[in-house]
Short mmCIF file of C-alpha atoms and ligand atoms in Angstrom, two decimals:
data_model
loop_
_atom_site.label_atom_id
_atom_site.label_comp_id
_atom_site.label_asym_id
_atom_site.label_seq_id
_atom_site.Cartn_x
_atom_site.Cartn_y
_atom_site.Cartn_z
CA UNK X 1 0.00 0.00 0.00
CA UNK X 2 1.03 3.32 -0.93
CA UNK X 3 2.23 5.54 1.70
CA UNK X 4 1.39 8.95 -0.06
CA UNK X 5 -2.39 8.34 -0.74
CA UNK X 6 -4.04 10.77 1.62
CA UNK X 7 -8.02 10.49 2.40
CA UNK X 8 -10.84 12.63 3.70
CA UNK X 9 -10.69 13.83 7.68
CA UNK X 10 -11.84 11.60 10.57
CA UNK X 11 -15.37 12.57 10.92
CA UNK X 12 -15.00 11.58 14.43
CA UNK X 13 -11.85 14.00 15.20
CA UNK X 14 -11.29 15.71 12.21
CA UNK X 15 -11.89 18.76 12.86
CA UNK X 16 -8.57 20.21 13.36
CA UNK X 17 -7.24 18.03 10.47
CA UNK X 18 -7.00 19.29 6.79
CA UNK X 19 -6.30 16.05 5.53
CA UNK X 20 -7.21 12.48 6.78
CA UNK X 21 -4.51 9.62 7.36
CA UNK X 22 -2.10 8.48 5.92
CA UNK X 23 -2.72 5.05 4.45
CA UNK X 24 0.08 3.43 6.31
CA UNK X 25 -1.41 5.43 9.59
CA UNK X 26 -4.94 3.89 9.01
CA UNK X 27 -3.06 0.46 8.37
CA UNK X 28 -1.67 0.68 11.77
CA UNK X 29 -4.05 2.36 13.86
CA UNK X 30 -7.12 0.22 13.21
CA UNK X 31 -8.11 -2.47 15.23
CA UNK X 32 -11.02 -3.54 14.22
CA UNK X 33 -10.20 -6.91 12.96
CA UNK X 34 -9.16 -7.24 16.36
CA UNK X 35 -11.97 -5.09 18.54
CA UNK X 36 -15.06 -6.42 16.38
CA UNK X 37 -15.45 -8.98 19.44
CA UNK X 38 -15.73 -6.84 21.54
CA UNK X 39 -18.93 -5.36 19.82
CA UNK X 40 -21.32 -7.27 22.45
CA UNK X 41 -19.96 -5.84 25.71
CA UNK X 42 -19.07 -2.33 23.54
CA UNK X 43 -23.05 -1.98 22.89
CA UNK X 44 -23.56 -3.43 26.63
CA UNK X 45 -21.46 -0.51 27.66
CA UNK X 46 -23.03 2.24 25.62
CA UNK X 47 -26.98 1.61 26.55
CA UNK X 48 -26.04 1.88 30.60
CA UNK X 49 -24.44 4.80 29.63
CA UNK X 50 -26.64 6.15 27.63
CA UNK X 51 -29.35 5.39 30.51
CA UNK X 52 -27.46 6.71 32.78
CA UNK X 53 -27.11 10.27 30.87
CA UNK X 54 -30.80 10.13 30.81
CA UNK X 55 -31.52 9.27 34.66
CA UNK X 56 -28.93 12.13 35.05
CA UNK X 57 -30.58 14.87 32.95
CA UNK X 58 -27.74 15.20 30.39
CA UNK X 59 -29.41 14.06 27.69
CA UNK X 60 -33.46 13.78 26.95
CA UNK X 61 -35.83 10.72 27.35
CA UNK X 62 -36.63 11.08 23.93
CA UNK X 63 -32.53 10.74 22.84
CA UNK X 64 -32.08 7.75 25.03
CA UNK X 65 -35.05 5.96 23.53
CA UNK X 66 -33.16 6.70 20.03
CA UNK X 67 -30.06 5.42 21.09
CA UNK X 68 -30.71 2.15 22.98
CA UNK X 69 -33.14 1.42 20.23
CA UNK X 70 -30.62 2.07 17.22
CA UNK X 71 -27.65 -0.15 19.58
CA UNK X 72 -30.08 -2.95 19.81
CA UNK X 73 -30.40 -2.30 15.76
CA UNK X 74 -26.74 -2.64 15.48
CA UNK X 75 -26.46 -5.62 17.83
CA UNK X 76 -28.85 -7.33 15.60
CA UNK X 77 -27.09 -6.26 12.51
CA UNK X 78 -23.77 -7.73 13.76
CA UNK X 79 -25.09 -10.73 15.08
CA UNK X 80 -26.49 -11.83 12.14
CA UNK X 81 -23.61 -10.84 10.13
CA UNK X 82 -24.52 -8.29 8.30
CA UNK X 83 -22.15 -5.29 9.42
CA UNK X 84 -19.74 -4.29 7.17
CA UNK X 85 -16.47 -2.79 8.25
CA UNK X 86 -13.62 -0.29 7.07
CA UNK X 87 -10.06 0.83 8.45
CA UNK X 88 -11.26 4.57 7.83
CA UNK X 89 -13.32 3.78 10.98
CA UNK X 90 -10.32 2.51 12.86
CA UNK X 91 -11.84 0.10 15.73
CA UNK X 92 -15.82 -1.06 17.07
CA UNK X 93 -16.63 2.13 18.78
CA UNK X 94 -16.09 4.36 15.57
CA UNK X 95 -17.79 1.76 13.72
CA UNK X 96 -21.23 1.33 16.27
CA UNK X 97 -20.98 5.10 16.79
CA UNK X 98 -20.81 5.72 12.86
CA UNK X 99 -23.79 3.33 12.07
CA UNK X 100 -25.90 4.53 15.05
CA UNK X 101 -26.00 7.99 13.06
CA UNK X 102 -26.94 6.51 10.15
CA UNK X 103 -29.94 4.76 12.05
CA UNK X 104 -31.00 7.77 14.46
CA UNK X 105 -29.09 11.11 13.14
CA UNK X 106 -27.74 13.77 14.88
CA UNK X 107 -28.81 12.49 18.75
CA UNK X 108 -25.91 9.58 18.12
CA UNK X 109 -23.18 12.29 18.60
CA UNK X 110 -25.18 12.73 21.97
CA UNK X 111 -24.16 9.66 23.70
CA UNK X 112 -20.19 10.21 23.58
CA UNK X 113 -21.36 13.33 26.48
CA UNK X 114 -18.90 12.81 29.61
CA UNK X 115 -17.23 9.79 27.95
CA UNK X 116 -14.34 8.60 26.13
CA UNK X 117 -13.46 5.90 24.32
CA UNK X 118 -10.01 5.27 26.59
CA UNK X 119 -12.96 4.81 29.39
CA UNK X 120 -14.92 2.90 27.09
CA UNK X 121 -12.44 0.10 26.14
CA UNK X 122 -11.60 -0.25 29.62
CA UNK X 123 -14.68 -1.08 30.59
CA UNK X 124 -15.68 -3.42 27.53
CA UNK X 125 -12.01 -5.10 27.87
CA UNK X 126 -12.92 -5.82 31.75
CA UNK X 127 -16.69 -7.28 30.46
CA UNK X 128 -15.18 -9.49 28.29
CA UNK X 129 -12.57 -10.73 31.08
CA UNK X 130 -15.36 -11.35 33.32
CA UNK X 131 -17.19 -13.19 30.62
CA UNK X 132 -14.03 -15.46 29.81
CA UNK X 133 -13.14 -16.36 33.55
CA UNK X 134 -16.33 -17.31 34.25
CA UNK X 135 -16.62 -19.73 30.50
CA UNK X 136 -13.18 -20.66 31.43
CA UNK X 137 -14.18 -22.06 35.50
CA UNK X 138 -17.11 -24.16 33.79
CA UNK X 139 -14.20 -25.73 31.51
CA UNK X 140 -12.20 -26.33 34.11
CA UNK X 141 -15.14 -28.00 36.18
CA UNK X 142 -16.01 -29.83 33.38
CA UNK X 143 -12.58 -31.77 32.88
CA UNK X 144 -12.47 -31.90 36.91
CA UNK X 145 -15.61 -34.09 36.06
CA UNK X 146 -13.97 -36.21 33.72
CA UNK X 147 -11.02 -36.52 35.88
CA UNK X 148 -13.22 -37.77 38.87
CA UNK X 149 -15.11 -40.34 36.72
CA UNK X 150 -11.63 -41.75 35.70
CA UNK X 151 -10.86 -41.66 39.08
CA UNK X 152 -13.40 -43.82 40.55
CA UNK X 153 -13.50 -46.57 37.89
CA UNK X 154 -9.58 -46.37 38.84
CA UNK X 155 -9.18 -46.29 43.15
CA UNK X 156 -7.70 -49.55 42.81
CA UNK X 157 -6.05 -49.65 39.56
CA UNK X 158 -1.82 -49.62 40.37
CA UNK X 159 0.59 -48.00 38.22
CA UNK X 160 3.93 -47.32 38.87
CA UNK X 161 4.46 -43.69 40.64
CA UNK X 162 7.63 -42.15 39.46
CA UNK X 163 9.99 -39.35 40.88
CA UNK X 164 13.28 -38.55 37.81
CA UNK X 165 10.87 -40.67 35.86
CA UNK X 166 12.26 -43.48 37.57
CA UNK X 167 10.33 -45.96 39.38
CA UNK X 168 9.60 -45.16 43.00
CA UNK X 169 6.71 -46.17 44.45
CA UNK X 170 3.34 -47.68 43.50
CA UNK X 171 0.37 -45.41 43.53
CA UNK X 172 -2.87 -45.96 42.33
CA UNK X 173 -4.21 -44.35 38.97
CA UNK X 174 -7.26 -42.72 40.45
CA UNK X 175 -4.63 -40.78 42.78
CA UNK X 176 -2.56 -39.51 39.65
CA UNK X 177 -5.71 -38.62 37.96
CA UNK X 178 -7.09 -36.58 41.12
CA UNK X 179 -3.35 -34.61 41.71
CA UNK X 180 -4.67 -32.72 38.20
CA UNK X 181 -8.35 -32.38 39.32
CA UNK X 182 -6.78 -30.35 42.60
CA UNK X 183 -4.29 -28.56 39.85
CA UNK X 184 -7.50 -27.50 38.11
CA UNK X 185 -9.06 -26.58 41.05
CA UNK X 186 -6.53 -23.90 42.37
CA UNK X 187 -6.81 -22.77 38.52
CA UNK X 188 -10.38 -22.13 39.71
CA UNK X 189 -9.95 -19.91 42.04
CA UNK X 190 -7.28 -18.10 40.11
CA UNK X 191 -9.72 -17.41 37.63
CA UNK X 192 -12.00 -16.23 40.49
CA UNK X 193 -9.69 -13.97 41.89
CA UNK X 194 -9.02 -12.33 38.69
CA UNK X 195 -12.80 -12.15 38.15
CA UNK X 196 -12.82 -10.10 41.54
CA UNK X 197 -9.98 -7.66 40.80
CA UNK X 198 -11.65 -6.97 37.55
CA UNK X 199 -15.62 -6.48 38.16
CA UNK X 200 -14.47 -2.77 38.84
CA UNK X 201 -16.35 -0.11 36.08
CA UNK X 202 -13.93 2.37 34.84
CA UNK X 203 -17.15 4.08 32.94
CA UNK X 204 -17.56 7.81 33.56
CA UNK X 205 -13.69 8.28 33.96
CA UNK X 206 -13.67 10.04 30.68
CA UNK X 207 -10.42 10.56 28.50
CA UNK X 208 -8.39 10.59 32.14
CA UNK X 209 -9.92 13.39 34.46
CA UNK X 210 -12.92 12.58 35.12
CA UNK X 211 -15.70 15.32 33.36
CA UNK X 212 -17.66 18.17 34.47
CA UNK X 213 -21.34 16.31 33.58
CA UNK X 214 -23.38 15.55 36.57
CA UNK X 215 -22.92 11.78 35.78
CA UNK X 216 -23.93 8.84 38.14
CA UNK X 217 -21.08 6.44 37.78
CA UNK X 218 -22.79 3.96 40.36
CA UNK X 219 -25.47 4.08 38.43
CA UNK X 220 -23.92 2.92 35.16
CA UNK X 221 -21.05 0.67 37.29
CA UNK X 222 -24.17 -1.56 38.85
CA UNK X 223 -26.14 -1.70 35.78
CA UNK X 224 -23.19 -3.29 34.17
CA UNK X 225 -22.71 -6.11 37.22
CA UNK X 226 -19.48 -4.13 38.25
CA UNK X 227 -18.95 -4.25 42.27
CA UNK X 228 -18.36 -0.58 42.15
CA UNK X 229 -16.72 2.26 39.91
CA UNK X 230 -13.45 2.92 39.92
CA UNK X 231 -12.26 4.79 42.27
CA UNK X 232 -9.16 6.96 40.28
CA UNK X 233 -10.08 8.17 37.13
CA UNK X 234 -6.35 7.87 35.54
CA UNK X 235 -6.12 4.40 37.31
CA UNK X 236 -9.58 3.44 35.61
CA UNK X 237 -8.63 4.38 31.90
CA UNK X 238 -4.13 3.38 32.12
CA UNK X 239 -4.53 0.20 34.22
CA UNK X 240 -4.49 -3.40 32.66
CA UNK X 241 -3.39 -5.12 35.01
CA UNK X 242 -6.41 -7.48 35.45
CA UNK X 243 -5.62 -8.72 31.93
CA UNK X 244 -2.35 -9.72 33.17
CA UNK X 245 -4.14 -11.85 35.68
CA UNK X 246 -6.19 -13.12 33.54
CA UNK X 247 -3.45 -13.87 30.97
CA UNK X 248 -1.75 -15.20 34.11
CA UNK X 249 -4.24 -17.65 35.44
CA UNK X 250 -4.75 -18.85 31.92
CA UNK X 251 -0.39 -19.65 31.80
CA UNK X 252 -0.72 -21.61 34.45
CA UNK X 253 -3.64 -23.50 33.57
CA UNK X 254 -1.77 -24.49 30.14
CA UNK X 255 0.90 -25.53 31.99
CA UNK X 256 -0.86 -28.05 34.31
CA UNK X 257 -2.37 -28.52 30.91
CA UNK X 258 1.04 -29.69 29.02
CA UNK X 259 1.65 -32.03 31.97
CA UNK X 260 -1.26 -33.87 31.96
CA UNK X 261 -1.17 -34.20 27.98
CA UNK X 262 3.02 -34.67 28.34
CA UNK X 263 1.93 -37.83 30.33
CA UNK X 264 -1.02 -38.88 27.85
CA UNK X 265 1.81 -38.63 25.04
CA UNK X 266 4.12 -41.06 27.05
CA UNK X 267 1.43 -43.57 28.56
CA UNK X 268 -0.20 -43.87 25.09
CA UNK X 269 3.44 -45.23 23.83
CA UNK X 270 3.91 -49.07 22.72
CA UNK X 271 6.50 -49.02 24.87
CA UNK X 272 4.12 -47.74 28.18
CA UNK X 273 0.87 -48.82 26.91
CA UNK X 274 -0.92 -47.79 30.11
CA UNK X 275 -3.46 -45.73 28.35
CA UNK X 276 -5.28 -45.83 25.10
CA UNK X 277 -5.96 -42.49 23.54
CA UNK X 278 -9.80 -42.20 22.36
CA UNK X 279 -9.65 -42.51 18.57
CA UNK X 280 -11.36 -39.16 17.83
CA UNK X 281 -8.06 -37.38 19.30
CA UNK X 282 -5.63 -38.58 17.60
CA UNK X 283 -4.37 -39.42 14.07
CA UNK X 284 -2.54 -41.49 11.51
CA UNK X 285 0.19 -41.59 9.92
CA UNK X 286 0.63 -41.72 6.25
CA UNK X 287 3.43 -43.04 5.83
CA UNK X 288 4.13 -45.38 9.07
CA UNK X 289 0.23 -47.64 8.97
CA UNK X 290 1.10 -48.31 12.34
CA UNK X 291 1.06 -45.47 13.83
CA UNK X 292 -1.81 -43.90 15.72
CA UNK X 293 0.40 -40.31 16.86
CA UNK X 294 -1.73 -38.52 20.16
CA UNK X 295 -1.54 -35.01 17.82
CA UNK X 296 -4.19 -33.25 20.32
CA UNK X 297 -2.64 -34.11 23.26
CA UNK X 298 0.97 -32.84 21.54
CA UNK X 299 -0.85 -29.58 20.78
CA UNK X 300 -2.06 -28.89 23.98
CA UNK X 301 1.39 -29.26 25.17
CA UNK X 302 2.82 -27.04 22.46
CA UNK X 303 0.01 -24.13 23.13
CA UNK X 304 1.49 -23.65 26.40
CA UNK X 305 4.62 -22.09 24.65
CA UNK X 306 2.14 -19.41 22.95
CA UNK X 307 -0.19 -19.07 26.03
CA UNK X 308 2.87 -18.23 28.06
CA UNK X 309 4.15 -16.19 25.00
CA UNK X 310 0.57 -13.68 25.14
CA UNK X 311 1.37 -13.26 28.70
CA UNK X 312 4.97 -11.73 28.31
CA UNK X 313 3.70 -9.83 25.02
CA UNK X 314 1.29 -7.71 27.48
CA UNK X 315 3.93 -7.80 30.38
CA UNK X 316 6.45 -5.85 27.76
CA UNK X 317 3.36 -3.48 26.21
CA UNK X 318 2.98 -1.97 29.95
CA UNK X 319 6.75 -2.26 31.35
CA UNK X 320 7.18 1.84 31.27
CA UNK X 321 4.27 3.39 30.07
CA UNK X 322 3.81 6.59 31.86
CA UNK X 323 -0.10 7.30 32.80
CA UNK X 324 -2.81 7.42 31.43
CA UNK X 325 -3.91 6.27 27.53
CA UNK X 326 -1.42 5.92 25.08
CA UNK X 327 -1.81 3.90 22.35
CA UNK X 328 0.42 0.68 23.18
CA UNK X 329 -2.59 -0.16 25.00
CA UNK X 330 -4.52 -1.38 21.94
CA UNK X 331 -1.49 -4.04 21.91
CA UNK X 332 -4.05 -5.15 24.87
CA UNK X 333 -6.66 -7.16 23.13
CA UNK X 334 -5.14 -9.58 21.43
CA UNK X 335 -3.27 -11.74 23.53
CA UNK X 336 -6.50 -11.39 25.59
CA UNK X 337 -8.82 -12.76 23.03
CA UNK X 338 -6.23 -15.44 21.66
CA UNK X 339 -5.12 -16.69 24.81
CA UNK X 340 -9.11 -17.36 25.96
CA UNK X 341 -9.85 -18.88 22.81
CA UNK X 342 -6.82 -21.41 22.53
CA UNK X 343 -7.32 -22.18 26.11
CA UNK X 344 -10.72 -23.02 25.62
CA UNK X 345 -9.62 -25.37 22.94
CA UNK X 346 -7.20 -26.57 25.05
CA UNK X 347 -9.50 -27.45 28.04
CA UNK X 348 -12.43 -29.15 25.63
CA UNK X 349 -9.75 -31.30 24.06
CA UNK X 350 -8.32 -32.26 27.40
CA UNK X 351 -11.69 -32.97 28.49
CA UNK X 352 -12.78 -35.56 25.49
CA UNK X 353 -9.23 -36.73 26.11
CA UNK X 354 -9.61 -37.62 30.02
CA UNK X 355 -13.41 -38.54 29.64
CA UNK X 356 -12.42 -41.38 26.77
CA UNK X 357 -8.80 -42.90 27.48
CA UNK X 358 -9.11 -46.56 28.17
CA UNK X 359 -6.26 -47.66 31.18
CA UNK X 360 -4.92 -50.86 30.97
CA UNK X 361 -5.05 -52.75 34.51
CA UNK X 362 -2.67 -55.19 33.81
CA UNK X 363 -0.32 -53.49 32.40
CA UNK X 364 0.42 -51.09 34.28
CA UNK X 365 0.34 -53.25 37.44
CA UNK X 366 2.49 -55.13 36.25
CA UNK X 367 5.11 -52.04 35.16
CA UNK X 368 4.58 -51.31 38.99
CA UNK X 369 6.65 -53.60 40.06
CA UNK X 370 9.16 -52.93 37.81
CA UNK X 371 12.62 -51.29 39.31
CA UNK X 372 11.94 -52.38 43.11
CA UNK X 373 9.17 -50.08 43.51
CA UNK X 374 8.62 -51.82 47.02
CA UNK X 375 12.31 -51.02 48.08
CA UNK X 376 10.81 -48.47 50.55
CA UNK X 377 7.87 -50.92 51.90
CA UNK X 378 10.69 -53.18 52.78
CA UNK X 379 12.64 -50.86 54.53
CA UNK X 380 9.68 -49.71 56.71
CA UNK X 381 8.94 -52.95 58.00
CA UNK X 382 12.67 -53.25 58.72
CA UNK X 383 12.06 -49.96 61.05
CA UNK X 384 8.56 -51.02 62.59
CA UNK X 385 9.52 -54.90 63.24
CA UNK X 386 13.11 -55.46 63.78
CA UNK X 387 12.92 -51.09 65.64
CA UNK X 388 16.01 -50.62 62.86
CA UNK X 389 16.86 -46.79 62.69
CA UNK X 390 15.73 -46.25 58.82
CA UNK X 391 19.21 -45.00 57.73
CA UNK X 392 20.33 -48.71 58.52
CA UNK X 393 16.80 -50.36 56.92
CA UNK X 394 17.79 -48.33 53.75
CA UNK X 395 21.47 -49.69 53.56
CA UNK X 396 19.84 -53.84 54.36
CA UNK X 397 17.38 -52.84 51.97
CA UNK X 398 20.10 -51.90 49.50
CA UNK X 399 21.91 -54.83 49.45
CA UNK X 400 18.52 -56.91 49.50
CA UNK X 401 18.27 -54.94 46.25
CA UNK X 402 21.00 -55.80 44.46
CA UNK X 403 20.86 -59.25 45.28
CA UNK X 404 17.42 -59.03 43.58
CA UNK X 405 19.24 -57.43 40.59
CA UNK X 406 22.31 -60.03 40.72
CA UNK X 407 19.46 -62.72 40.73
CA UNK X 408 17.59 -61.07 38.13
CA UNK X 409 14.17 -61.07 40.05
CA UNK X 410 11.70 -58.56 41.82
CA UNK X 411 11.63 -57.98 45.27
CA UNK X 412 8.83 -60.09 45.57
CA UNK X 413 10.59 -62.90 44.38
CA UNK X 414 12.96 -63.63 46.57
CA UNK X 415 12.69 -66.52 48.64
CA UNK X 416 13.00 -66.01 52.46
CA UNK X 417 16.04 -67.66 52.91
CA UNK X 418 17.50 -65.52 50.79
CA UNK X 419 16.62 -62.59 52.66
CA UNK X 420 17.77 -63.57 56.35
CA UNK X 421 21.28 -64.50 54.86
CA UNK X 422 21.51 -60.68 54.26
CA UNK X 423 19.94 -59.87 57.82
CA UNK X 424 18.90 -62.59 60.18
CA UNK X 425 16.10 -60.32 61.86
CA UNK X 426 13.88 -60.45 58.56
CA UNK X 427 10.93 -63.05 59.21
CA UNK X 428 8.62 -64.53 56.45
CA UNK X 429 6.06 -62.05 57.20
CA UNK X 430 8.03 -59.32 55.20
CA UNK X 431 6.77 -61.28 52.23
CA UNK X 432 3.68 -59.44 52.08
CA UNK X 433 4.40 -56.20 51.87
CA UNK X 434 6.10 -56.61 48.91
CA UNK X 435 3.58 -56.89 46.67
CA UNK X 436 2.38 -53.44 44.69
CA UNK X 437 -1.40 -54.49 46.15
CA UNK X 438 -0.02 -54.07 49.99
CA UNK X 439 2.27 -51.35 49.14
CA UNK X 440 -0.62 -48.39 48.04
CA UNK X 441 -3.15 -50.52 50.12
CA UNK X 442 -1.16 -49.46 53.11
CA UNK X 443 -0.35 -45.76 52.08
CA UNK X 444 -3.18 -44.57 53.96
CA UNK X 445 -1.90 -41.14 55.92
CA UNK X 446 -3.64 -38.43 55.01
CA UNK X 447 -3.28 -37.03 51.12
CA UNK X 448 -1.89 -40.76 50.85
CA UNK X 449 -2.39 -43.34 47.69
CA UNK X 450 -4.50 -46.27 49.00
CA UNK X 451 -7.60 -47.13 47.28
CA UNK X 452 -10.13 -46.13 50.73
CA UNK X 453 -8.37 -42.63 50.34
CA UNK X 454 -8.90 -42.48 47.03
CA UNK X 455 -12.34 -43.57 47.33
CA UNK X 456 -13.07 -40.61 49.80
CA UNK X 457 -10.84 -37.97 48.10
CA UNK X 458 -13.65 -38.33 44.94
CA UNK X 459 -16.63 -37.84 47.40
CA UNK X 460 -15.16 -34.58 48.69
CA UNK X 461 -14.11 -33.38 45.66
CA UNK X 462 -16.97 -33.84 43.99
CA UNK X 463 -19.00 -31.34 46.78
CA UNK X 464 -16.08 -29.31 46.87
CA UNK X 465 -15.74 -28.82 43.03
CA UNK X 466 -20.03 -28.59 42.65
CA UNK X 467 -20.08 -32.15 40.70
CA UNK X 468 -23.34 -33.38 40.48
N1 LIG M 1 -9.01 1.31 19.77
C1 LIG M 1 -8.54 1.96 20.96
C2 LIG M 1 -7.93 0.89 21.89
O1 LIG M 1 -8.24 -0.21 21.73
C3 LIG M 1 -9.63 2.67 21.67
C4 LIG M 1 -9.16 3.81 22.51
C5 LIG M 1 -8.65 4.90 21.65
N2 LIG M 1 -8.33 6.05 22.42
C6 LIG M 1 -7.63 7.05 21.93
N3 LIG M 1 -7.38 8.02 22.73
N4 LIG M 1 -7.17 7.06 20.71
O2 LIG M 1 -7.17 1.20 22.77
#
């Protein structure tokens, strides 16, 4: 594009211009390919103002009527797809202010009295926030509620538990499944706290000052759900910080995210096999007819990276930027919008992930007792039945160990006489708490592994995380 061509004044602004934009400058100010979302909560925004003007005497019954009615007009228009839009008009509140004149006339340029668009965005920017923490709690609760039916068809179902990705102990599979349900749930209340900070209405704050206009900011702030306005004009129209939390509460979300699907990717391996991936989430190869590759789980993973990436991008727009509007601040929106909507992805693909994996029992009891995962059960009963200090249990248990290793057999395996040549104290009861069964049967302390825990861990989730 040509940066010489010149076109007509802002109609909006203009009149201290000669001559209208640039064409570069209308290429880089616009935002409406970005702000057209926004439309919803802009129009939202505009008829409690607009009512507000009214209850306030600023502008006439009549006018108000005009207004709301020609907004509703536009929402309709828009909704149904049939609003068309231009970079002359820069971004959704030059475009719904533009067509509003078209419907009603003259009493359009009425409704921008005691406001400005810097107080506008705000408050349409902390609408939409609102909106998305409270779609993005239902999507958490929702793959908490696949997590929890996993759970109980899995309290007694052992796999091996692993700490360097080594074998440590046993634990049971409904366990691992519920340490991500109480992930999710702190993500919860993240999003809930950011929900909080946000439900603040900078409305009324005007371009930075505040106005002269007898204007009834409570009055607009409650009919918009907003706990109260804001209390500092400057603050109201310059602050984004409760898109960082919400960026923030989403990073962290995808990260607990990436595990969970980092540990799909691995158990759906030949070489784990502890899980098969539902069909409908995964896809072939076409070269390798074998291969059946987990490609949603790998994208949740990699959406992290750009989740994270949204995050720093707003960090960086605000590091420095002296009060109140400038412009950076339409950097704002979208790592907003994107990081909501890959999130969402993110948590519904998660969700028809957990709901349909198939666990195989066998298997993974079986890799359970793979690498001495009972090594510490042995040493325990060392300390409670033969009163060794555990230091010393872990060195007998050490060499027991090895012998195992020399002899090319699990723990379990070992015959008793076998044992007592290493310490003479063992007795043939040790033999049963070597299997993987007694092992997470007897991890019962509270927070603990065994299957009664587990059982009563999904009960008061379930209550706690409002699971019918
Ligand atoms: N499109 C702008 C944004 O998103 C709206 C506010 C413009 N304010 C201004 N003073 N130019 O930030």
């Amino acid at each position: 594009m040509s940066g010489k061509q010149k076109h007509n004044a802002n109609p909006m602004w203009g009149g201290r211009f000669e001559s209208g934009p640039d064409a570069l400058m209308r290429e880089i100010n616009a935002s409406i390919h970005v702000d057209y979302a926004l439309y919803g909560e802009d129009i939202a925004g505009s008829i409690a103002h607009a009512r507000m003007l009214e209850a306030s005497r600023i502008i006439t019954q009549q006018e108000a009527a005009d207004i709301v009615r020609g907004l509703e007009q536009i929402r309709g228009e828009i909704d149904a797809g049939q609003f068309t839009v231009s970079e002359d008009l820069e971004d959704i509140h030059m475009h719904i202010e533009a067509r509003l004149k078209e419907i009603i006339g003259d009493a359009a340029g009425r409704l921008h009295t005691a406001r400005s668009r810097n107080d506008q965005v705000a408050t349409d920017l902390r609408l939409y926030v609102r909106r998305a923490c409270d779609e993005t709690d239902r999507l958490l609760q929702a793959l908490q509620a696949a997590l929890l039916k996993q759970a109980g068809a899995h309290t007694h179902t052992i796999m091996p538990g692993f700490t360097h990705l080594q074998s440590a102990q046993p634990v049971t599979f409904g366990h691992h499944l519920l340490a991500y349900a109480e992930m999710f749930w702190r993500d919860r209340d993240r999003f809930h706290e950011t929900r909080r900070r946000a439900n603040e209405c900078p409305l009324g704050a005007a371009a930075l000052a505040g106005t002269s206009f007898p204007i009834d900011r409570h009055m607009s702030a409650k009919a918009l759900g907003f706990d109260h306005p804001m209390r500092n004009s400057l603050d109201a129209v310059a602050s984004r910080d409760f898109a960082v939390d919400f960026l923030a509460a989403s990073t962290t979300t995808s990260l607990h995210l990436s595990r969970l699907a980092e540990e799909m990717i691995l158990w759906s391996t030949p070489q784990f096999s502890f899980v098969r991936l539902p069909e409908g989430f995964t896809s072939g190869s076409s070269i390798m007819p074998q291969k059946r590759n987990p490609d949603a789980a790998e994208l949740v993973r990699g959406k992290s990276g750009r989740i994270l990436g949204n995050l720093v991008s707003l960090c960086m727009v605000l590091k420095g930027l002296p009060l109140a509007y400038n412009k950076d601040l339409q950097e704002d929106k979208e790592p907003v919008f994107d990081s909501h909507y890959q999130l969402e992805l993110c948590l519904r693909a998660m969700t028809g992930m957990a709901d349909g994996m198939q666990a195989d029992k066998e298997r993974m009891e079986q890799a359970a007792g793979w690498g001495h995962a009972t090594a510490t059960d042995l040493a325990d009963w060392l300390v409670r039945e033969c009163n060794l200090p555990f230091r010393d249990a872990h060195h007998v248990t050490g060499r027991i160990v090895k012998l195992a290793d020399e002899l090319g057999v699990t723990l379990e395996h070992l015959h008793i006489g076998e044992l007592q040549r290493i310490d003479g104290r063992i007795t043939p009861e040790v033999l049963s708490c070597l299997s993987v069964a007694q092992s997470v049967k007897s991890r019962t302390s509270y927070g603990g592994t065994s299957p009664e825990n587990v059982r009563n861990a999904i009960m008061e989730a379930k209550e706690r995380y409002g699971i019918v």
